[in-house]
Short mmCIF file of N, CA and C in Angstrom, two decimals:
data_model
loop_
_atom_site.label_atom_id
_atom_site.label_comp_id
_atom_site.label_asym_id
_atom_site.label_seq_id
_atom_site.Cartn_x
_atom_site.Cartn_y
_atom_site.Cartn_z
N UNK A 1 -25.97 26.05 -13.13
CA UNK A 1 -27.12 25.18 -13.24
C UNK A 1 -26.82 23.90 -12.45
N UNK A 2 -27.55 23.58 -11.41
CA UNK A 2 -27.09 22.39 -10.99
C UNK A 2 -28.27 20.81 -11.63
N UNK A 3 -27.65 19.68 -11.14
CA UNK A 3 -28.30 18.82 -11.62
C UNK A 3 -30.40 18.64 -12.11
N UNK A 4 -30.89 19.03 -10.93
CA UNK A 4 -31.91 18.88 -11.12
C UNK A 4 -32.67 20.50 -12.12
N UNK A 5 -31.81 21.58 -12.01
CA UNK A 5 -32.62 22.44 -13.10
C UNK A 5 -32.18 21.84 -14.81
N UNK A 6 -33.58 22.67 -15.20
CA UNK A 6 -33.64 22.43 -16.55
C UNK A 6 -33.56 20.80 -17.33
N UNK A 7 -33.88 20.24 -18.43
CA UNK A 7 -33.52 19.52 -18.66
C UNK A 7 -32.56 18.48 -19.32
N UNK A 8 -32.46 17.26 -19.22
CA UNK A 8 -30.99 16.47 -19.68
C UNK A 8 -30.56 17.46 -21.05
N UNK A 9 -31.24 17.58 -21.90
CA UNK A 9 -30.67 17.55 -23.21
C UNK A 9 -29.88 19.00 -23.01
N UNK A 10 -29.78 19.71 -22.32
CA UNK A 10 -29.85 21.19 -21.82
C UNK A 10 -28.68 20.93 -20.97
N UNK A 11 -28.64 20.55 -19.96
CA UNK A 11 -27.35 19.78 -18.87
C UNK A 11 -26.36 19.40 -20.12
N UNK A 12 -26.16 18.73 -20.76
CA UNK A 12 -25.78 18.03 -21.20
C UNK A 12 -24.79 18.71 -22.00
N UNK A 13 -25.60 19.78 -23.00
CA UNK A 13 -24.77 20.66 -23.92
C UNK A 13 -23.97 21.45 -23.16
N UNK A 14 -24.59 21.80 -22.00
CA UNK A 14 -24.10 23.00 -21.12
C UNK A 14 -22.55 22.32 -20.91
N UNK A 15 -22.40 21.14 -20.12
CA UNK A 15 -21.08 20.44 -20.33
C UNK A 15 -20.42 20.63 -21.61
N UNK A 16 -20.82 20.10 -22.33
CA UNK A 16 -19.82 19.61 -23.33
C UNK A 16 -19.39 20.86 -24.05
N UNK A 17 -20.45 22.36 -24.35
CA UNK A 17 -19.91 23.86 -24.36
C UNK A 17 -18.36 23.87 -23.80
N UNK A 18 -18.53 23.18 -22.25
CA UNK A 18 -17.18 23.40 -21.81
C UNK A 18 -16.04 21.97 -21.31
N UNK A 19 -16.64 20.85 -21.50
CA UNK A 19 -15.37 20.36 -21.52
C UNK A 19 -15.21 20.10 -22.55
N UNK A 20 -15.33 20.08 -23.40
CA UNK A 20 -14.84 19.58 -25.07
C UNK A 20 -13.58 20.67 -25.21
N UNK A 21 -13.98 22.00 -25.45
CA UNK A 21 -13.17 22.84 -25.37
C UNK A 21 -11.79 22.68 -24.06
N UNK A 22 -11.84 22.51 -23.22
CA UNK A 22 -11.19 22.79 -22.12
C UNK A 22 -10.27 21.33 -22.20
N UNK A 23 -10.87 20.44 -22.66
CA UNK A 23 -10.33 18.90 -23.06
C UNK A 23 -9.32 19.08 -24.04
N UNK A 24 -9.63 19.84 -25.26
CA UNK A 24 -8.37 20.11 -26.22
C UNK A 24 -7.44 21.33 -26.24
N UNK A 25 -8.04 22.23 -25.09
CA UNK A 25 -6.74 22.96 -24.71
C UNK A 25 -5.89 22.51 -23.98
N UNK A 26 -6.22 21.32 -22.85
CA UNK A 26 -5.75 20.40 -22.22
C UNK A 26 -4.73 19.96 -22.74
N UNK A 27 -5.18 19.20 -23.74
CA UNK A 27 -4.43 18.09 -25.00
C UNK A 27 -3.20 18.91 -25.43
N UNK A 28 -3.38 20.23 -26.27
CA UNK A 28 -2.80 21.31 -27.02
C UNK A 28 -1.97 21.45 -26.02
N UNK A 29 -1.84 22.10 -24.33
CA UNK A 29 -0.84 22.03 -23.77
C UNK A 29 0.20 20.71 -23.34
N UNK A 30 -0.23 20.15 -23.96
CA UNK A 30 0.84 18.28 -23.23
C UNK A 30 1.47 17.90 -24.52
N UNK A 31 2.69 17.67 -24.07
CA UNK A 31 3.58 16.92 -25.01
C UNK A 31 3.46 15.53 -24.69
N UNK A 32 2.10 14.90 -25.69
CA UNK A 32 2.05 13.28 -25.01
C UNK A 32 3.24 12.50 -25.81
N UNK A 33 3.93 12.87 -26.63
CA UNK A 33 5.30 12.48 -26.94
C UNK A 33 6.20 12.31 -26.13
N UNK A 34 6.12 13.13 -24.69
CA UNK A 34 7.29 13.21 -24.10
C UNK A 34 7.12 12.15 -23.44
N UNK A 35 8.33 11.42 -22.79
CA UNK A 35 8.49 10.39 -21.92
C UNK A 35 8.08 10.61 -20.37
N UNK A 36 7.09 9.89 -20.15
CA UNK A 36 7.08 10.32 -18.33
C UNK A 36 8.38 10.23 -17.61
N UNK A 37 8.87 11.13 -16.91
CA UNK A 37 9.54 11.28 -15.82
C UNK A 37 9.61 9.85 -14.58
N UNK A 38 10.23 9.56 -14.41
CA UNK A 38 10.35 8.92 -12.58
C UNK A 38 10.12 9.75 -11.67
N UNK A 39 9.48 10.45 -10.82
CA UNK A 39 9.86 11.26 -10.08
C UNK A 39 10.53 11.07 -8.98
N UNK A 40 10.94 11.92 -7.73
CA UNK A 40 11.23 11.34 -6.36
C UNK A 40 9.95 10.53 -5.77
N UNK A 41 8.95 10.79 -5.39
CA UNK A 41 7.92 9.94 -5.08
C UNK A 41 7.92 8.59 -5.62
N UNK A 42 8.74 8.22 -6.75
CA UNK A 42 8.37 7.29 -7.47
C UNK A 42 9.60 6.26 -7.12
N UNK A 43 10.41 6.78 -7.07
CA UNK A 43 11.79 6.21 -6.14
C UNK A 43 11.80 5.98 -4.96
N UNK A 44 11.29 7.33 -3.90
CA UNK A 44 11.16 6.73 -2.45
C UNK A 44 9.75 5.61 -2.46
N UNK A 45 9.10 5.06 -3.49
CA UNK A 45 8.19 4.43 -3.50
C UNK A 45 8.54 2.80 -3.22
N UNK A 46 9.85 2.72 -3.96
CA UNK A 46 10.62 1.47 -4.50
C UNK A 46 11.37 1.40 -3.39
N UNK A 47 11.32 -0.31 -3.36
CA UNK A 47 12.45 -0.84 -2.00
C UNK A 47 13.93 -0.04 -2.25
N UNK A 48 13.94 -0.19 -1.29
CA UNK A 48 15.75 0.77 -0.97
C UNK A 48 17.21 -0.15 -1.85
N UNK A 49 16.78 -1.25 -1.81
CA UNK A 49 18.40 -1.87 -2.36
C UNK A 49 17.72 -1.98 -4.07
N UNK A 50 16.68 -1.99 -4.28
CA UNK A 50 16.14 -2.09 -5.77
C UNK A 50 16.49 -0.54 -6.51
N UNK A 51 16.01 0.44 -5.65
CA UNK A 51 16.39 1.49 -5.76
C UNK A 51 17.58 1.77 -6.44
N UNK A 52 18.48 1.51 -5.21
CA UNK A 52 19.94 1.71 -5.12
C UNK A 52 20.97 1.46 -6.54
N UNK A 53 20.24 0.24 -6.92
CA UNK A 53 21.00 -0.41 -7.86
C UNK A 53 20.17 0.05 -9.46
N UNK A 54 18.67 0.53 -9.33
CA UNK A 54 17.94 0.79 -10.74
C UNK A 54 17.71 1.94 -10.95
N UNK A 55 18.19 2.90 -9.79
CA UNK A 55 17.51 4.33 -10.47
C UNK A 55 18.69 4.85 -11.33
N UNK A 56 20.04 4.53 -10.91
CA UNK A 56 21.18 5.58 -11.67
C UNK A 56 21.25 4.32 -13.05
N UNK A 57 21.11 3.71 -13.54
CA UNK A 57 20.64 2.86 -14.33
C UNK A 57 19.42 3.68 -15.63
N UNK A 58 18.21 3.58 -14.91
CA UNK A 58 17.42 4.16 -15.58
C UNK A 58 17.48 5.61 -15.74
N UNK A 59 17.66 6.22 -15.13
CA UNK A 59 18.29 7.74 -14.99
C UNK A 59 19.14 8.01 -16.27
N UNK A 60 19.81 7.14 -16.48
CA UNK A 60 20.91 7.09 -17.62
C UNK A 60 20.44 6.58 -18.85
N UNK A 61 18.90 6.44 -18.80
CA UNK A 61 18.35 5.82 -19.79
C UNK A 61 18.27 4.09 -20.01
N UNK A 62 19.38 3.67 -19.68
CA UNK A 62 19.39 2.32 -19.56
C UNK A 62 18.50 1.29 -19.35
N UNK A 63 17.69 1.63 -19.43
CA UNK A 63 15.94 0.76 -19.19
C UNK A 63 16.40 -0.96 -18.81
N UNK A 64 16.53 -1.60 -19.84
CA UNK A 64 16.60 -2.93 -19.36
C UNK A 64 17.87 -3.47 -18.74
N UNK A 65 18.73 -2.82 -18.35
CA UNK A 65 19.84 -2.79 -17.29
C UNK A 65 19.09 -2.77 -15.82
N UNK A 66 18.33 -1.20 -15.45
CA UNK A 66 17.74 -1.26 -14.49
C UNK A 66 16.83 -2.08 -14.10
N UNK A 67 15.83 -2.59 -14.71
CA UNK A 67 14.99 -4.23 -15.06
C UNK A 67 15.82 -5.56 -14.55
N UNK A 68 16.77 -5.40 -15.35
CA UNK A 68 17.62 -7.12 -15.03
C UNK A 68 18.33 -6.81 -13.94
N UNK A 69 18.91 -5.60 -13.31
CA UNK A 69 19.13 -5.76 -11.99
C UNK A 69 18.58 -5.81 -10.94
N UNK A 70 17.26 -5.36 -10.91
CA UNK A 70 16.05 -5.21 -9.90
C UNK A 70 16.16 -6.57 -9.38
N UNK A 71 15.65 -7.48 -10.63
CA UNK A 71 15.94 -9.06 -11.03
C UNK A 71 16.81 -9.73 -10.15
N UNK A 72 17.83 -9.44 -10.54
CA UNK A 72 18.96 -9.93 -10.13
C UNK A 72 19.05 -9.94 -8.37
N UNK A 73 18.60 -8.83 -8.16
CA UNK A 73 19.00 -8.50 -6.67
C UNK A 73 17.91 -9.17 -6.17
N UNK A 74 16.34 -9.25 -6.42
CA UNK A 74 15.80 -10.33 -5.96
C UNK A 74 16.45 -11.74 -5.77
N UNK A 75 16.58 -12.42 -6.91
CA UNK A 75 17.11 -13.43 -7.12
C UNK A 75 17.83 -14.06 -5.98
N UNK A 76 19.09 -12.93 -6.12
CA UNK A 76 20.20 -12.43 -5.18
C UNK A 76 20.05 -13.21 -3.44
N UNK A 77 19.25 -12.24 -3.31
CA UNK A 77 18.19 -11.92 -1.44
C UNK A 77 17.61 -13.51 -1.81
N UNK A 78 16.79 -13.73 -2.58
CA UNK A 78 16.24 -14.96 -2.37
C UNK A 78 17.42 -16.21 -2.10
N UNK A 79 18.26 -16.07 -2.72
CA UNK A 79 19.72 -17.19 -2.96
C UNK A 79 20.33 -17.26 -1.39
N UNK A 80 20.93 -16.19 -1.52
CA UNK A 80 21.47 -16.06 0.45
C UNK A 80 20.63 -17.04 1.08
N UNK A 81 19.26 -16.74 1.44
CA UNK A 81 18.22 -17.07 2.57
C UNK A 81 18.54 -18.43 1.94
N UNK A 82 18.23 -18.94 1.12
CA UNK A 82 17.99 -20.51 1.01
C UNK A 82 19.38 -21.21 1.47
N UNK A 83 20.28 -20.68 0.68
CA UNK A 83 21.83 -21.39 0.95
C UNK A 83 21.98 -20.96 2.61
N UNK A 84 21.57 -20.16 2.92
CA UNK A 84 22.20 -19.97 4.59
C UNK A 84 21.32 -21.06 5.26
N UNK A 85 19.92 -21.48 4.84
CA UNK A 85 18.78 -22.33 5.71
C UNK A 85 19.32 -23.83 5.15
N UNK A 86 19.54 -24.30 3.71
CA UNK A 86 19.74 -25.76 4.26
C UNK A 86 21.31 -25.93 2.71
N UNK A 87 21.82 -24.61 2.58
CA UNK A 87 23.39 -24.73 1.41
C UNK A 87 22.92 -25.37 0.30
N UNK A 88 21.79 -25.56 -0.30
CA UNK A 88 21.41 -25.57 -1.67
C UNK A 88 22.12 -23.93 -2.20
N UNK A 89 22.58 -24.44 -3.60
CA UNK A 89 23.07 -22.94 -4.43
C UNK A 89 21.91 -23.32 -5.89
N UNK A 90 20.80 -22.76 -5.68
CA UNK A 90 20.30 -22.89 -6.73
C UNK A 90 19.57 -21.47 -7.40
N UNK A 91 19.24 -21.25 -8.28
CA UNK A 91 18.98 -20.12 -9.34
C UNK A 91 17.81 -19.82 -9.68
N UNK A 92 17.09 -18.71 -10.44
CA UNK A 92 16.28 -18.63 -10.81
C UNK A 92 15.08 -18.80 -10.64
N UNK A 93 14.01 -19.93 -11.62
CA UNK A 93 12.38 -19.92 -11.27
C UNK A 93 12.70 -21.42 -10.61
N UNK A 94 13.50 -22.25 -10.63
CA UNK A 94 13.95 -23.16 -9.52
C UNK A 94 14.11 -23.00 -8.35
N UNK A 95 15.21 -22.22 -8.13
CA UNK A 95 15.78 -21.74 -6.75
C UNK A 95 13.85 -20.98 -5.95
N UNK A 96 12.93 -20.22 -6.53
CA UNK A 96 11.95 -19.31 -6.18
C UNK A 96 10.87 -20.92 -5.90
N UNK A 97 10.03 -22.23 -6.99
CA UNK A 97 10.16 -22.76 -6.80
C UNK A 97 10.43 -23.49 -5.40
N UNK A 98 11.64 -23.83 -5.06
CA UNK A 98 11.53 -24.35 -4.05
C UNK A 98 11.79 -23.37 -3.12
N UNK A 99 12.17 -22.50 -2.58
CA UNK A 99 12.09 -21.56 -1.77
C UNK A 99 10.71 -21.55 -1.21
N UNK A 100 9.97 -20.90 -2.31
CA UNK A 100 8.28 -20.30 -1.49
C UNK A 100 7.64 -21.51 -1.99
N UNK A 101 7.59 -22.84 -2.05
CA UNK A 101 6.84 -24.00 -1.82
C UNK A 101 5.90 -24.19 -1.12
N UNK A 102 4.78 -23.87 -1.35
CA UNK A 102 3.59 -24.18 -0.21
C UNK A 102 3.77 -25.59 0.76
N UNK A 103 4.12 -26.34 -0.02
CA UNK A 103 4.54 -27.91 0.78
C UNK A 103 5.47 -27.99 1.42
N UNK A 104 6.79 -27.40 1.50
CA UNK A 104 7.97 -27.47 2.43
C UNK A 104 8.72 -26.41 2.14
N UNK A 105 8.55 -24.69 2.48
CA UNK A 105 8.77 -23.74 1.84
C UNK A 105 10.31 -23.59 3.11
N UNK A 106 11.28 -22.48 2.07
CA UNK A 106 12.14 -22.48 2.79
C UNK A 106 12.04 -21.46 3.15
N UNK A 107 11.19 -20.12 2.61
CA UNK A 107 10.79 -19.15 3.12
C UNK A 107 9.16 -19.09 3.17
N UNK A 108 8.84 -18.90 4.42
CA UNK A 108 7.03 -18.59 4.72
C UNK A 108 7.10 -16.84 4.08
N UNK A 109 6.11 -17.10 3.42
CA UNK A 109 5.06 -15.72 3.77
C UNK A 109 3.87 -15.71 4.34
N UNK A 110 3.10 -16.75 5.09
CA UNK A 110 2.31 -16.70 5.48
C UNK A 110 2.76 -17.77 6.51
N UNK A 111 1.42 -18.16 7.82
CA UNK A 111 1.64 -19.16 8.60
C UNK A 111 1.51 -20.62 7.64
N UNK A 112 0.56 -20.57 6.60
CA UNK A 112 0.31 -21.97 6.15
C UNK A 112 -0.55 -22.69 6.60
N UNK A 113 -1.82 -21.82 7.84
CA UNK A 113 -2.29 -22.54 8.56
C UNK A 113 -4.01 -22.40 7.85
N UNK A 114 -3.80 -21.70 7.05
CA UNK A 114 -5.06 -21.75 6.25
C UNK A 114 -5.20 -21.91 4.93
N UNK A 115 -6.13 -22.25 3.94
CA UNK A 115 -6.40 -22.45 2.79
C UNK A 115 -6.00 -21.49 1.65
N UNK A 116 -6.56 -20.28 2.64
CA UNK A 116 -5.93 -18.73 1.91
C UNK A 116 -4.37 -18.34 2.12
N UNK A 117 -3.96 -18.91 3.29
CA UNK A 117 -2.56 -18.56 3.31
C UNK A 117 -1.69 -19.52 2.35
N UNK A 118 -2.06 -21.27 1.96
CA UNK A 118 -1.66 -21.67 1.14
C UNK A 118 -1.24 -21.47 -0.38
N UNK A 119 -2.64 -20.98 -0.54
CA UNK A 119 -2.82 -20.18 -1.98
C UNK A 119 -2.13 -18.96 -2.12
N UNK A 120 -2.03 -18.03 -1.03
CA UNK A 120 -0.74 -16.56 -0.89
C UNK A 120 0.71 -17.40 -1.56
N UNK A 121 0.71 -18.31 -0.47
CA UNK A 121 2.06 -18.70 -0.67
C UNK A 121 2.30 -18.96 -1.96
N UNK A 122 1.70 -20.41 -2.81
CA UNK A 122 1.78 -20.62 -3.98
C UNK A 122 1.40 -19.55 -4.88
N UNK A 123 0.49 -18.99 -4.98
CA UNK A 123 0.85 -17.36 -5.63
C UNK A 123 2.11 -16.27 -5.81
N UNK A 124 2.59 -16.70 -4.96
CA UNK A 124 3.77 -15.57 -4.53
C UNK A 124 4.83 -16.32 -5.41
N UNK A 125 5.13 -17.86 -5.01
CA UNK A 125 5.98 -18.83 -5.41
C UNK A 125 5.98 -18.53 -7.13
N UNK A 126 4.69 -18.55 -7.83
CA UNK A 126 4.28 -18.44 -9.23
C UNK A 126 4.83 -17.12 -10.08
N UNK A 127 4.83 -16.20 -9.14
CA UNK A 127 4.68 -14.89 -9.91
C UNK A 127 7.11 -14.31 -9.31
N UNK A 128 6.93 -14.75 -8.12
CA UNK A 128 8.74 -14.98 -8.37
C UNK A 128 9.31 -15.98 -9.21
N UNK A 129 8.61 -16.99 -9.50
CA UNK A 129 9.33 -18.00 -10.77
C UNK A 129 8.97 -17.74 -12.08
N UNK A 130 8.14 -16.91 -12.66
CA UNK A 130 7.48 -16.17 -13.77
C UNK A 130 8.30 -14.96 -13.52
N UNK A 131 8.80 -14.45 -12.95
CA UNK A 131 9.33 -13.16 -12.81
C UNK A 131 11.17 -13.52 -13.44
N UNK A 132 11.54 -14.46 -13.02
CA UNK A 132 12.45 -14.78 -13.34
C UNK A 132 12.87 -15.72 -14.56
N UNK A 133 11.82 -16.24 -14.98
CA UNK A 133 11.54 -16.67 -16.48
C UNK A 133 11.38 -15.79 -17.53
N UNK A 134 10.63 -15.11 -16.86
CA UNK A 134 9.70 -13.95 -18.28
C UNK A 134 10.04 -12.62 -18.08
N UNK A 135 10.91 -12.15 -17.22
CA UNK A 135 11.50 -10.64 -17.08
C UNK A 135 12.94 -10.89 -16.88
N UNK A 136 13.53 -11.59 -15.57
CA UNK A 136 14.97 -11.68 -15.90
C UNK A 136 16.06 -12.12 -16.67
N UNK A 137 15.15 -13.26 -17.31
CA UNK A 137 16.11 -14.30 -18.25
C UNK A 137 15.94 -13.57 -20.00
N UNK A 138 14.85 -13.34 -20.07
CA UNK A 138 14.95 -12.61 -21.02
C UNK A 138 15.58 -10.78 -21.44
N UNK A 139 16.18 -10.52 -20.06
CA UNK A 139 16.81 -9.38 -20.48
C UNK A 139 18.18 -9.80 -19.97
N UNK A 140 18.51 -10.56 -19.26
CA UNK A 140 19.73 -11.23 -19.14
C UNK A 140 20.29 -11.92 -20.69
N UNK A 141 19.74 -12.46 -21.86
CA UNK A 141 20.00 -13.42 -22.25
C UNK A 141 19.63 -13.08 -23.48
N UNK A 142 18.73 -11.83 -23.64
CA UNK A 142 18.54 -11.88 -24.93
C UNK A 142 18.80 -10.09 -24.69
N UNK A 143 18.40 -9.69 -26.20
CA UNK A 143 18.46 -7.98 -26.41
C UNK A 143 17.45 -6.92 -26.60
N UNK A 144 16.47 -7.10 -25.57
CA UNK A 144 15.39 -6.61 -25.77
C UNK A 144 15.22 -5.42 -24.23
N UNK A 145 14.65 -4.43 -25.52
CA UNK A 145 14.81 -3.14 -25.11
C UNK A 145 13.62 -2.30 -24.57
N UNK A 146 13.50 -2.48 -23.22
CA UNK A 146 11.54 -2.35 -22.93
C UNK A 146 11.45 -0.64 -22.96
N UNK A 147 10.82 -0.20 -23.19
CA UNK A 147 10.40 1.60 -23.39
C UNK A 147 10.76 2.07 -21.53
N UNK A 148 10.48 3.03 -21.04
CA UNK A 148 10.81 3.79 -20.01
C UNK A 148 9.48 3.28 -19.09
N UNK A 149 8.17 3.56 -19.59
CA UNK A 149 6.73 2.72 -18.66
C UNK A 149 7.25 1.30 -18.47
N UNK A 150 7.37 0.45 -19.37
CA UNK A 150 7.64 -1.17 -19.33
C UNK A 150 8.40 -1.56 -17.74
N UNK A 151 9.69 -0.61 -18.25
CA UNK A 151 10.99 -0.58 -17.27
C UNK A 151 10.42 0.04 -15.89
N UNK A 152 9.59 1.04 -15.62
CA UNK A 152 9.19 1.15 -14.57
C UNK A 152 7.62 -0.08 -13.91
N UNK A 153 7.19 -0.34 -14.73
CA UNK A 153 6.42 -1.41 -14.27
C UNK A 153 7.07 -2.56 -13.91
N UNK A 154 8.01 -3.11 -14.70
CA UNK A 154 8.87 -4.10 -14.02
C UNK A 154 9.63 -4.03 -12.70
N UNK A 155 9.91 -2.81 -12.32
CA UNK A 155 10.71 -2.24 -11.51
C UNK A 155 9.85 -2.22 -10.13
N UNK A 156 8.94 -1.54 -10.48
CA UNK A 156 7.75 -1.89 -9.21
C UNK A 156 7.25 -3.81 -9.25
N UNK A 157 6.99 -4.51 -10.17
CA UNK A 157 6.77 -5.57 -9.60
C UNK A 157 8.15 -6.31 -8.83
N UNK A 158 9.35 -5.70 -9.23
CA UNK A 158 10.36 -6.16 -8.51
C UNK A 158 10.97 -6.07 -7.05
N UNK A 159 10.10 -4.29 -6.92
CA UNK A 159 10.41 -3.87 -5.70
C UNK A 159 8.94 -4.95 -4.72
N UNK A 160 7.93 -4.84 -5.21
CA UNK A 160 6.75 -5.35 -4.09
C UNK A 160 7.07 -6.89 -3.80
N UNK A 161 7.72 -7.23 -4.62
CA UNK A 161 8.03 -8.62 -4.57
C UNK A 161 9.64 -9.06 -3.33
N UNK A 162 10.36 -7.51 -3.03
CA UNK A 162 11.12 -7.45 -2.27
C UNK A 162 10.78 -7.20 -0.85
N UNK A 163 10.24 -6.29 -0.88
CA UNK A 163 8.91 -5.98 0.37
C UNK A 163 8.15 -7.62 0.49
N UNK A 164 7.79 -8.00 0.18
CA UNK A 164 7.08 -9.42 0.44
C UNK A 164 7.81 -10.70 1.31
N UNK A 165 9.14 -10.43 0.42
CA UNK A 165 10.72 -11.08 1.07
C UNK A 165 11.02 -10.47 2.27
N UNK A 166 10.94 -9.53 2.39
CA UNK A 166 11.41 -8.70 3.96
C UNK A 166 10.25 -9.05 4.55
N UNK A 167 9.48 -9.21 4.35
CA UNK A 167 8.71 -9.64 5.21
C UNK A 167 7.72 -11.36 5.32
N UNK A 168 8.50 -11.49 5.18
CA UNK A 168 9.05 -13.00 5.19
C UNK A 168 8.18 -13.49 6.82
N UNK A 169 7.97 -14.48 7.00
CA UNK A 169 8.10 -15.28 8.40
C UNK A 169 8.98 -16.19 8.39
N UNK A 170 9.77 -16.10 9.76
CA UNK A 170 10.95 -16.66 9.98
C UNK A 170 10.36 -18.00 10.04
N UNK A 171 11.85 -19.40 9.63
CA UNK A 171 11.57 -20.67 9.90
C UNK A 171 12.46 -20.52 10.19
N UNK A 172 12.30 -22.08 11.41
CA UNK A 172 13.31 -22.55 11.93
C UNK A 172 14.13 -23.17 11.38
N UNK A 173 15.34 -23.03 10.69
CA UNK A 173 15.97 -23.72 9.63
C UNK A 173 16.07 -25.43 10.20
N UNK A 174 16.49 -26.39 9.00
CA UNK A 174 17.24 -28.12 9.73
C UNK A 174 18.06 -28.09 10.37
N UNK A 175 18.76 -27.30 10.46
CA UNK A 175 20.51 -27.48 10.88
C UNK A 175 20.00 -27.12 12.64
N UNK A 176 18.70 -26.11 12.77
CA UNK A 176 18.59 -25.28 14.12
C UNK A 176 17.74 -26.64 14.82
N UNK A 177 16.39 -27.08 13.94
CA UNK A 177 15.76 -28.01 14.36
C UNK A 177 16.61 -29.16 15.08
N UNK A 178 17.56 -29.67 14.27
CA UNK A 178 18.26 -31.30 14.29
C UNK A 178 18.78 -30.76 15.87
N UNK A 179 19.15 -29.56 16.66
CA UNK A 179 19.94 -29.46 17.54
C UNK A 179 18.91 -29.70 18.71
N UNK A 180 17.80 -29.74 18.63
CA UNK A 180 16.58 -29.44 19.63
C UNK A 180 16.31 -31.35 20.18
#
């Protein structure tokens, strides 16, 4: 029967005859108890050094191990770049903070030459210094144990947030400027 024969009330049952049924044999075959899987797709999805360091981690069950290192290795990548551009050693939603600074950033993600690229920037700046407040410090520091979804959602905001860093726009550091 396609849409226009017969009428709604008629369409209507004709469905639900069959997905209602077909919906709880659906159901009846799935163990929604079971834990989703990571798959490979879901790994080659994730930056390569986030990867590297969170899948045999989570693999092992370890959930908020793989989380606080994702973390960490951001952190990490972010720390280098700043200390190599002007030898500040600073940490955390500080170190991110002044790093992606819309006003005197030590890493661009954008040119800065527009209103929208300002707001990227300070966006980006917000959600790496929230990232490191509200996901790293609290599994660094305290004992909290996020489920297997949690741990992979964190894991992806850690990897896109690495991808964002690699792709960075270069500045000319002070030390390169002062020589000019």
């Amino acid at each position: 029967m396609t849409p226009l024969e017969g009428n709604a009330v008629e369409s209507l049952s004709t469905l639900q005859d069959f997905v209602i049924p077909e919906a709880r044999r659906m159901l009846a075959a799935t163990d929604i108890e079971k834990p989703v899987e990571a798959t490979q797709w879901f790994w080659d999805f994730v930056h390569s050094r986030i990867c590297a360091l969170a899948r045999p981690r989570f693999e092992a069950g370890f959930f908020a191990d793989a989380v606080e290192v994702s973390f960490k290795e951001l952190n990490d990548a972010v720390k280098r770049i700043v200390r190599d551009t002007d030898g500040r050693d600073l940490d955390g939603a500080s170190l991110m903070t002044t790093a992606f600074s819309p006003q005197n950033p030590l890493i661009r993600l954008t040119t800065l030459t527009t209103e929208t690229d300002k707001t990227i920037q300070q966006g980006y700046m917000q959600i790496m210094a929230g990232s490191m407040t509200g996901i790293r410090n609290p599994k660094a520091h305290g004992n909290l144990a996020p489920d297997h979804t949690e741990a992979l959602h964190d894991i992806c905001l850690a990897s896109l947030l690495m991808r964002k860093l690699d792709a960075r726009i270069e500045c000319e550091s002070p030390a390169a400027s002062a020589w000019n």
